[in-house]
Amino acid sequence: MKNYILECCVDSFESAMEAQKGGADRIELCSALVIGGLSPSPSLFKRIKKELGIRTHVLLRPRFGDFCYTEHEHEIIKEEIKIFRDLGADGVVIGSLKPDGSLDMVQMRELMQEAKGMSVTLHRAFDMCKDPFFTLEQAKELGINTILTSGQKNHCIDGSELLARLVEKAKGQVDILIGAGVDAAVIEKLYEKTKSTCYHMSGKITLDSRMEYRKEDVSMGVASMDEYEIWRTSAEKIAQAKAVLENIEI
């Protein structure tokens, strides 16, 4: 396939390094990927930009949970756009919803103005919206470049019917970036169904912590999660997905 995009979602320098090694076209940089991703630290961004130089889009999400933001949260996102724009980010990944499940056009217009000159992705707030086709048209109106979506399902394969319709209705004006469950095993099937040329994956593996001493009866967060597991992108998984994309004939 020519002119495809393989984006890797990462929340550490080590994962960014693995994504680049595996041949990802760009990364979506965040923190706390285990809870869907939150805004990353400027220091992490600067280290990646200095040491790796891979094209980087920055996820801006001030907290875990829904995408209906207070004015304070909205102002924080605006400030973060400015911070990462000044640091040299290639794009931002944003999204705000109203309580009724529609895109918050007032907030989004302000965010788009702040992001002027950068690539903008509407993140998976899109998957929580009430009317995906109306929201697609709003995204076009705003000048959004990309929509990251699983087709409003937990797994992209289950959302493939909607994804195919979104690609058709986008008419090349907005990239439909398919995420949630993407790996080498599903890309060809997704392309056959949707004709999307844009894919988003973490390519993660689970590593055991280097800690030898382990305090087993204390949790630093969600009690059901293992404090001694490290999620990290695998260059091999990214390379496998890239090979599938390169071998797809259009």
mmCIF file of N, CA and C in Angstrom, residues 37-139:
data_model
loop_
_atom_site.group_PDB
_atom_site.id
_atom_site.type_symbol
_atom_site.label_atom_id
_atom_site.label_comp_id
_atom_site.label_asym_id
_atom_site.label_seq_id
_atom_site.Cartn_x
_atom_site.Cartn_y
_atom_site.Cartn_z
ATOM 1 N N GLY A 37 -4.967 7.058 28.223
ATOM 2 C CA GLY A 37 -4.096 8.158 27.852
ATOM 3 C C GLY A 37 -4.501 9.495 28.445
ATOM 4 N N LEU A 38 -3.529 10.185 29.026
ATOM 5 C CA LEU A 38 -3.689 11.547 29.518
ATOM 6 C C LEU A 38 -2.573 12.399 28.930
ATOM 7 N N SER A 39 -2.632 13.704 29.147
ATOM 8 C CA SER A 39 -1.609 14.600 28.620
ATOM 9 C C SER A 39 -0.229 14.201 29.148
ATOM 10 N N PRO A 40 0.790 14.217 28.277
ATOM 11 C CA PRO A 40 2.150 13.862 28.717
ATOM 12 C C PRO A 40 2.881 15.071 29.298
ATOM 13 N N SER A 41 4.025 14.822 29.877
ATOM 14 C CA SER A 41 4.831 15.922 30.410
ATOM 15 C C SER A 41 5.645 16.571 29.295
ATOM 16 N N PRO A 42 5.844 17.879 29.363
ATOM 17 C CA PRO A 42 6.721 18.544 28.390
ATOM 18 C C PRO A 42 8.125 17.955 28.392
ATOM 19 N N SER A 43 8.614 17.515 29.537
ATOM 20 C CA SER A 43 9.963 16.949 29.615
ATOM 21 C C SER A 43 10.077 15.676 28.785
ATOM 22 N N LEU A 44 9.051 14.827 28.831
ATOM 23 C CA LEU A 44 9.049 13.619 28.010
ATOM 24 C C LEU A 44 9.057 13.988 26.540
ATOM 25 N N PHE A 45 8.217 14.952 26.163
ATOM 26 C CA PHE A 45 8.181 15.388 24.771
ATOM 27 C C PHE A 45 9.550 15.899 24.321
ATOM 28 N N LYS A 46 10.165 16.732 25.129
ATOM 29 C CA LYS A 46 11.455 17.323 24.756
ATOM 30 C C LYS A 46 12.540 16.257 24.587
ATOM 31 N N ARG A 47 12.530 15.258 25.451
ATOM 32 C CA ARG A 47 13.521 14.188 25.335
ATOM 33 C C ARG A 47 13.334 13.408 24.035
ATOM 34 N N ILE A 48 12.073 13.121 23.680
ATOM 35 C CA ILE A 48 11.799 12.399 22.434
ATOM 36 C C ILE A 48 12.199 13.234 21.221
ATOM 37 N N LYS A 49 11.847 14.510 21.244
ATOM 38 C CA LYS A 49 12.182 15.386 20.118
ATOM 39 C C LYS A 49 13.699 15.501 19.940
ATOM 40 N N LYS A 50 14.407 15.605 21.053
ATOM 41 C CA LYS A 50 15.858 15.759 21.003
ATOM 42 C C LYS A 50 16.563 14.485 20.566
ATOM 43 N N GLU A 51 16.147 13.350 21.124
ATOM 44 C CA GLU A 51 16.870 12.104 20.910
ATOM 45 C C GLU A 51 16.394 11.297 19.705
ATOM 46 N N LEU A 52 15.105 11.409 19.363
ATOM 47 C CA LEU A 52 14.544 10.558 18.321
ATOM 48 C C LEU A 52 14.129 11.323 17.072
ATOM 49 N N GLY A 53 13.401 12.406 17.258
ATOM 50 C CA GLY A 53 13.001 13.210 16.102
ATOM 51 C C GLY A 53 11.824 12.656 15.324
ATOM 52 N N ILE A 54 11.172 11.591 15.798
ATOM 53 C CA ILE A 54 10.018 11.042 15.089
ATOM 54 C C ILE A 54 8.864 12.041 15.136
ATOM 55 N N ARG A 55 8.072 12.086 14.065
ATOM 56 C CA ARG A 55 6.916 12.968 14.028
ATOM 57 C C ARG A 55 6.013 12.650 15.217
ATOM 58 N N THR A 56 5.611 13.695 15.949
ATOM 59 C CA THR A 56 4.904 13.482 17.206
ATOM 60 C C THR A 56 3.634 14.315 17.299
ATOM 61 N N HIS A 57 2.515 13.633 17.498
ATOM 62 C CA HIS A 57 1.247 14.269 17.824
ATOM 63 C C HIS A 57 1.001 14.036 19.318
ATOM 64 N N VAL A 58 0.566 15.067 20.016
ATOM 65 C CA VAL A 58 0.442 15.007 21.470
ATOM 66 C C VAL A 58 -1.026 14.934 21.880
ATOM 67 N N LEU A 59 -1.362 13.887 22.642
ATOM 68 C CA LEU A 59 -2.713 13.757 23.192
ATOM 69 C C LEU A 59 -2.881 14.732 24.352
ATOM 70 N N LEU A 60 -3.961 15.504 24.325
ATOM 71 C CA LEU A 60 -4.238 16.454 25.398
ATOM 72 C C LEU A 60 -5.569 16.095 26.044
ATOM 73 N N ARG A 61 -5.461 15.529 27.212
ATOM 74 C CA ARG A 61 -6.621 15.056 27.978
ATOM 75 C C ARG A 61 -6.288 15.267 29.451
ATOM 76 N N PRO A 62 -6.927 16.202 30.123
ATOM 77 C CA PRO A 62 -6.492 16.611 31.453
ATOM 78 C C PRO A 62 -6.824 15.650 32.583
ATOM 79 N N ARG A 63 -7.718 14.700 32.306
ATOM 80 C CA ARG A 63 -8.130 13.762 33.364
ATOM 81 C C ARG A 63 -8.746 12.520 32.739
ATOM 82 N N PHE A 64 -8.836 11.485 33.553
ATOM 83 C CA PHE A 64 -9.535 10.265 33.162
ATOM 84 C C PHE A 64 -11.041 10.519 33.169
ATOM 85 N N GLY A 65 -11.786 9.776 32.352
ATOM 86 C CA GLY A 65 -13.243 9.878 32.382
ATOM 87 C C GLY A 65 -13.816 10.420 31.090
ATOM 88 N N ASP A 66 -14.953 11.077 31.194
ATOM 89 C CA ASP A 66 -15.658 11.548 30.003
ATOM 90 C C ASP A 66 -14.930 12.732 29.357
ATOM 91 N N PHE A 67 -15.513 13.231 28.266
ATOM 92 C CA PHE A 67 -14.896 14.317 27.506
ATOM 93 C C PHE A 67 -15.723 15.600 27.576
ATOM 94 N N CYS A 68 -16.550 15.693 28.603
ATOM 95 C CA CYS A 68 -17.357 16.891 28.840
ATOM 96 C C CYS A 68 -16.600 17.755 29.849
ATOM 97 N N TYR A 69 -15.946 18.812 29.346
ATOM 98 C CA TYR A 69 -14.982 19.541 30.155
ATOM 99 C C TYR A 69 -15.535 20.829 30.750
ATOM 100 N N THR A 70 -15.136 21.092 31.993
ATOM 101 C CA THR A 70 -15.456 22.365 32.622
ATOM 102 C C THR A 70 -14.643 23.467 31.955
ATOM 103 N N GLU A 71 -14.969 24.702 32.265
ATOM 104 C CA GLU A 71 -14.207 25.821 31.698
ATOM 105 C C GLU A 71 -12.756 25.786 32.157
ATOM 106 N N HIS A 72 -12.537 25.390 33.403
ATOM 107 C CA HIS A 72 -11.155 25.283 33.892
ATOM 108 C C HIS A 72 -10.383 24.227 33.101
ATOM 109 N N GLU A 73 -11.006 23.066 32.881
ATOM 110 C CA GLU A 73 -10.350 22.004 32.111
ATOM 111 C C GLU A 73 -10.100 22.441 30.676
ATOM 112 N N HIS A 74 -11.075 23.135 30.105
ATOM 113 C CA HIS A 74 -10.928 23.640 28.746
ATOM 114 C C HIS A 74 -9.743 24.612 28.635
ATOM 115 N N GLU A 75 -9.614 25.495 29.600
ATOM 116 C CA GLU A 75 -8.503 26.447 29.587
ATOM 117 C C GLU A 75 -7.164 25.737 29.753
ATOM 118 N N ILE A 76 -7.158 24.660 30.525
ATOM 119 C CA ILE A 76 -5.932 23.872 30.678
ATOM 120 C C ILE A 76 -5.522 23.262 29.342
ATOM 121 N N ILE A 77 -6.492 22.702 28.609
ATOM 122 C CA ILE A 77 -6.192 22.122 27.298
ATOM 123 C C ILE A 77 -5.658 23.195 26.346
ATOM 124 N N LYS A 78 -6.275 24.365 26.340
ATOM 125 C CA LYS A 78 -5.796 25.459 25.495
ATOM 126 C C LYS A 78 -4.346 25.807 25.823
ATOM 127 N N GLU A 79 -4.042 25.876 27.107
ATOM 128 C CA GLU A 79 -2.678 26.204 27.535
ATOM 129 C C GLU A 79 -1.703 25.104 27.121
ATOM 130 N N GLU A 80 -2.150 23.854 27.212
ATOM 131 C CA GLU A 80 -1.284 22.746 26.801
ATOM 132 C C GLU A 80 -1.020 22.773 25.298
ATOM 133 N N ILE A 81 -2.008 23.145 24.513
ATOM 134 C CA ILE A 81 -1.777 23.284 23.070
ATOM 135 C C ILE A 81 -0.667 24.290 22.823
ATOM 136 N N LYS A 82 -0.735 25.424 23.487
ATOM 137 C CA LYS A 82 0.288 26.456 23.328
ATOM 138 C C LYS A 82 1.664 25.933 23.746
ATOM 139 N N ILE A 83 1.715 25.252 24.873
ATOM 140 C CA ILE A 83 2.992 24.725 25.374
ATOM 141 C C ILE A 83 3.626 23.788 24.349
ATOM 142 N N PHE A 84 2.857 22.827 23.858
ATOM 143 C CA PHE A 84 3.429 21.838 22.940
ATOM 144 C C PHE A 84 3.651 22.404 21.542
ATOM 145 N N ARG A 85 2.845 23.370 21.140
ATOM 146 C CA ARG A 85 3.115 24.050 19.867
ATOM 147 C C ARG A 85 4.464 24.758 19.934
ATOM 148 N N ASP A 86 4.695 25.470 21.041
ATOM 149 C CA ASP A 86 5.963 26.187 21.204
ATOM 150 C C ASP A 86 7.152 25.234 21.314
ATOM 151 N N LEU A 87 6.916 24.024 21.805
ATOM 152 C CA LEU A 87 7.993 23.039 21.918
ATOM 153 C C LEU A 87 8.271 22.321 20.595
ATOM 154 N N GLY A 88 7.377 22.526 19.607
ATOM 155 C CA GLY A 88 7.621 21.947 18.292
ATOM 156 C C GLY A 88 6.838 20.697 17.958
ATOM 157 N N ALA A 89 5.734 20.448 18.646
ATOM 158 C CA ALA A 89 4.899 19.288 18.322
ATOM 159 C C ALA A 89 4.334 19.428 16.910
ATOM 160 N N ASP A 90 4.222 18.314 16.221
ATOM 161 C CA ASP A 90 3.691 18.326 14.856
ATOM 162 C C ASP A 90 2.169 18.384 14.836
ATOM 163 N N GLY A 91 1.544 17.925 15.918
ATOM 164 C CA GLY A 91 0.091 17.927 15.951
ATOM 165 C C GLY A 91 -0.419 17.719 17.358
ATOM 166 N N VAL A 92 -1.713 17.938 17.531
ATOM 167 C CA VAL A 92 -2.368 17.687 18.812
ATOM 168 C C VAL A 92 -3.577 16.793 18.588
ATOM 169 N N VAL A 93 -3.931 16.071 19.638
ATOM 170 C CA VAL A 93 -5.037 15.116 19.598
ATOM 171 C C VAL A 93 -6.008 15.539 20.689
ATOM 172 N N ILE A 94 -7.187 16.039 20.283
ATOM 173 C CA ILE A 94 -8.087 16.719 21.211
ATOM 174 C C ILE A 94 -9.542 16.309 20.957
ATOM 175 N N GLY A 95 -10.436 16.719 21.850
ATOM 176 C CA GLY A 95 -11.860 16.480 21.653
ATOM 177 C C GLY A 95 -12.668 16.883 22.869
ATOM 178 N N SER A 96 -13.757 17.602 22.640
ATOM 179 C CA SER A 96 -14.654 18.038 23.720
ATOM 180 C C SER A 96 -16.097 17.756 23.326
ATOM 181 N N LEU A 97 -16.859 17.215 24.254
ATOM 182 C CA LEU A 97 -18.266 16.919 24.009
ATOM 183 C C LEU A 97 -19.173 17.728 24.918
ATOM 184 N N LYS A 98 -20.387 17.981 24.439
ATOM 185 C CA LYS A 98 -21.431 18.572 25.268
ATOM 186 C C LYS A 98 -22.177 17.457 25.999
ATOM 187 N N PRO A 99 -22.935 17.793 27.045
ATOM 188 C CA PRO A 99 -23.669 16.757 27.783
ATOM 189 C C PRO A 99 -24.622 15.931 26.928
ATOM 190 N N ASP A 100 -25.106 16.495 25.815
ATOM 191 C CA ASP A 100 -26.053 15.761 24.974
ATOM 192 C C ASP A 100 -25.371 14.804 23.991
ATOM 193 N N GLY A 101 -24.042 14.685 24.072
ATOM 194 C CA GLY A 101 -23.331 13.756 23.210
ATOM 195 C C GLY A 101 -22.904 14.331 21.879
ATOM 196 N N SER A 102 -23.086 15.621 21.686
ATOM 197 C CA SER A 102 -22.625 16.275 20.459
ATOM 198 C C SER A 102 -21.274 16.949 20.709
ATOM 199 N N LEU A 103 -20.579 17.253 19.629
ATOM 200 C CA LEU A 103 -19.300 17.942 19.749
ATOM 201 C C LEU A 103 -19.533 19.348 20.293
ATOM 202 N N ASP A 104 -18.700 19.770 21.242
ATOM 203 C CA ASP A 104 -18.818 21.118 21.795
ATOM 204 C C ASP A 104 -18.108 22.076 20.838
ATOM 205 N N MET A 105 -18.875 22.652 19.923
ATOM 206 C CA MET A 105 -18.288 23.467 18.865
ATOM 207 C C MET A 105 -17.678 24.759 19.396
ATOM 208 N N VAL A 106 -18.208 25.288 20.477
ATOM 209 C CA VAL A 106 -17.622 26.503 21.049
ATOM 210 C C VAL A 106 -16.215 26.206 21.559
ATOM 211 N N GLN A 107 -16.093 25.160 22.362
ATOM 212 C CA GLN A 107 -14.768 24.796 22.866
ATOM 213 C C GLN A 107 -13.848 24.356 21.735
ATOM 214 N N MET A 108 -14.369 23.585 20.808
ATOM 215 C CA MET A 108 -13.526 23.072 19.728
ATOM 216 C C MET A 108 -12.995 24.189 18.840
ATOM 217 N N ARG A 109 -13.802 25.186 18.557
ATOM 218 C CA ARG A 109 -13.321 26.309 17.742
ATOM 219 C C ARG A 109 -12.176 27.035 18.444
ATOM 220 N N GLU A 110 -12.284 27.192 19.757
ATOM 221 C CA GLU A 110 -11.209 27.851 20.502
ATOM 222 C C GLU A 110 -9.936 26.999 20.481
ATOM 223 N N LEU A 111 -10.099 25.692 20.608
ATOM 224 C CA LEU A 111 -8.936 24.811 20.562
ATOM 225 C C LEU A 111 -8.301 24.818 19.171
ATOM 226 N N MET A 112 -9.127 24.812 18.141
ATOM 227 C CA MET A 112 -8.612 24.844 16.775
ATOM 228 C C MET A 112 -7.847 26.134 16.514
ATOM 229 N N GLN A 113 -8.339 27.237 17.035
ATOM 230 C CA GLN A 113 -7.651 28.511 16.868
ATOM 231 C C GLN A 113 -6.277 28.467 17.537
ATOM 232 N N GLU A 114 -6.222 27.870 18.716
ATOM 233 C CA GLU A 114 -4.943 27.763 19.434
ATOM 234 C C GLU A 114 -3.976 26.840 18.701
ATOM 235 N N ALA A 115 -4.522 25.840 17.997
ATOM 236 C CA ALA A 115 -3.698 24.849 17.300
ATOM 237 C C ALA A 115 -3.378 25.238 15.862
ATOM 238 N N LYS A 116 -3.643 26.450 15.505
ATOM 239 C CA LYS A 116 -3.446 26.904 14.121
ATOM 240 C C LYS A 116 -2.035 26.597 13.638
ATOM 241 N N GLY A 117 -1.960 25.965 12.472
ATOM 242 C CA GLY A 117 -0.668 25.605 11.911
ATOM 243 C C GLY A 117 -0.216 24.201 12.265
ATOM 244 N N MET A 118 -0.951 23.537 13.163
ATOM 245 C CA MET A 118 -0.623 22.170 13.546
ATOM 246 C C MET A 118 -1.652 21.198 12.968
ATOM 247 N N SER A 119 -1.255 19.941 12.829
ATOM 248 C CA SER A 119 -2.209 18.899 12.475
ATOM 249 C C SER A 119 -3.091 18.622 13.687
ATOM 250 N N VAL A 120 -4.385 18.417 13.452
ATOM 251 C CA VAL A 120 -5.311 18.170 14.567
ATOM 252 C C VAL A 120 -6.056 16.857 14.340
ATOM 253 N N THR A 121 -6.011 16.017 15.359
ATOM 254 C CA THR A 121 -6.776 14.771 15.379
ATOM 255 C C THR A 121 -7.892 14.890 16.415
ATOM 256 N N LEU A 122 -9.105 14.538 16.018
ATOM 257 C CA LEU A 122 -10.212 14.392 16.965
ATOM 258 C C LEU A 122 -10.096 12.988 17.543
ATOM 259 N N HIS A 123 -9.828 12.900 18.858
ATOM 260 C CA HIS A 123 -9.580 11.598 19.464
ATOM 261 C C HIS A 123 -10.878 10.826 19.694
ATOM 262 N N ARG A 124 -10.794 9.792 20.520
ATOM 263 C CA ARG A 124 -11.929 8.876 20.636
ATOM 264 C C ARG A 124 -13.106 9.429 21.426
ATOM 265 N N ALA A 125 -13.083 10.709 21.731
ATOM 266 C CA ALA A 125 -14.333 11.366 22.117
ATOM 267 C C ALA A 125 -15.353 11.122 21.007
ATOM 268 N N PHE A 126 -14.844 10.995 19.769
ATOM 269 C CA PHE A 126 -15.711 10.697 18.627
ATOM 270 C C PHE A 126 -16.484 9.398 18.852
ATOM 271 N N ASP A 127 -15.840 8.419 19.482
ATOM 272 C CA ASP A 127 -16.508 7.136 19.705
ATOM 273 C C ASP A 127 -17.570 7.209 20.787
ATOM 274 N N MET A 128 -17.601 8.313 21.528
ATOM 275 C CA MET A 128 -18.601 8.506 22.573
ATOM 276 C C MET A 128 -19.687 9.499 22.144
ATOM 277 N N CYS A 129 -19.609 9.982 20.913
ATOM 278 C CA CYS A 129 -20.602 10.970 20.464
ATOM 279 C C CYS A 129 -21.894 10.274 20.043
ATOM 280 N N LYS A 130 -22.989 11.042 20.006
ATOM 281 C CA LYS A 130 -24.318 10.490 19.731
ATOM 282 C C LYS A 130 -24.522 10.173 18.253
ATOM 283 N N ASP A 131 -24.069 11.054 17.380
ATOM 284 C CA ASP A 131 -24.304 10.898 15.942
ATOM 285 C C ASP A 131 -22.974 11.011 15.202
ATOM 286 N N PRO A 132 -22.351 9.890 14.851
ATOM 287 C CA PRO A 132 -21.024 9.937 14.242
ATOM 288 C C PRO A 132 -20.989 10.640 12.887
ATOM 289 N N PHE A 133 -22.064 10.548 12.119
ATOM 290 C CA PHE A 133 -22.049 11.164 10.788
ATOM 291 C C PHE A 133 -22.194 12.683 10.878
ATOM 292 N N PHE A 134 -23.019 13.158 11.804
ATOM 293 C CA PHE A 134 -23.125 14.596 12.024
ATOM 294 C C PHE A 134 -21.808 15.132 12.583
ATOM 295 N N THR A 135 -21.190 14.375 13.496
ATOM 296 C CA THR A 135 -19.915 14.799 14.069
ATOM 297 C C THR A 135 -18.821 14.821 13.011
ATOM 298 N N LEU A 136 -18.846 13.889 12.081
ATOM 299 C CA LEU A 136 -17.902 13.905 10.956
ATOM 300 C C LEU A 136 -18.030 15.198 10.165
ATOM 301 N N GLU A 137 -19.267 15.623 9.897
ATOM 302 C CA GLU A 137 -19.468 16.869 9.162
ATOM 303 C C GLU A 137 -18.985 18.075 9.972
ATOM 304 N N GLN A 138 -19.174 18.028 11.294
ATOM 305 C CA GLN A 138 -18.658 19.103 12.145
ATOM 306 C C GLN A 138 -17.132 19.144 12.102
ATOM 307 N N ALA A 139 -16.521 17.971 12.077
ATOM 308 C CA ALA A 139 -15.060 17.902 12.000
ATOM 309 C C ALA A 139 -14.554 18.520 10.704
#
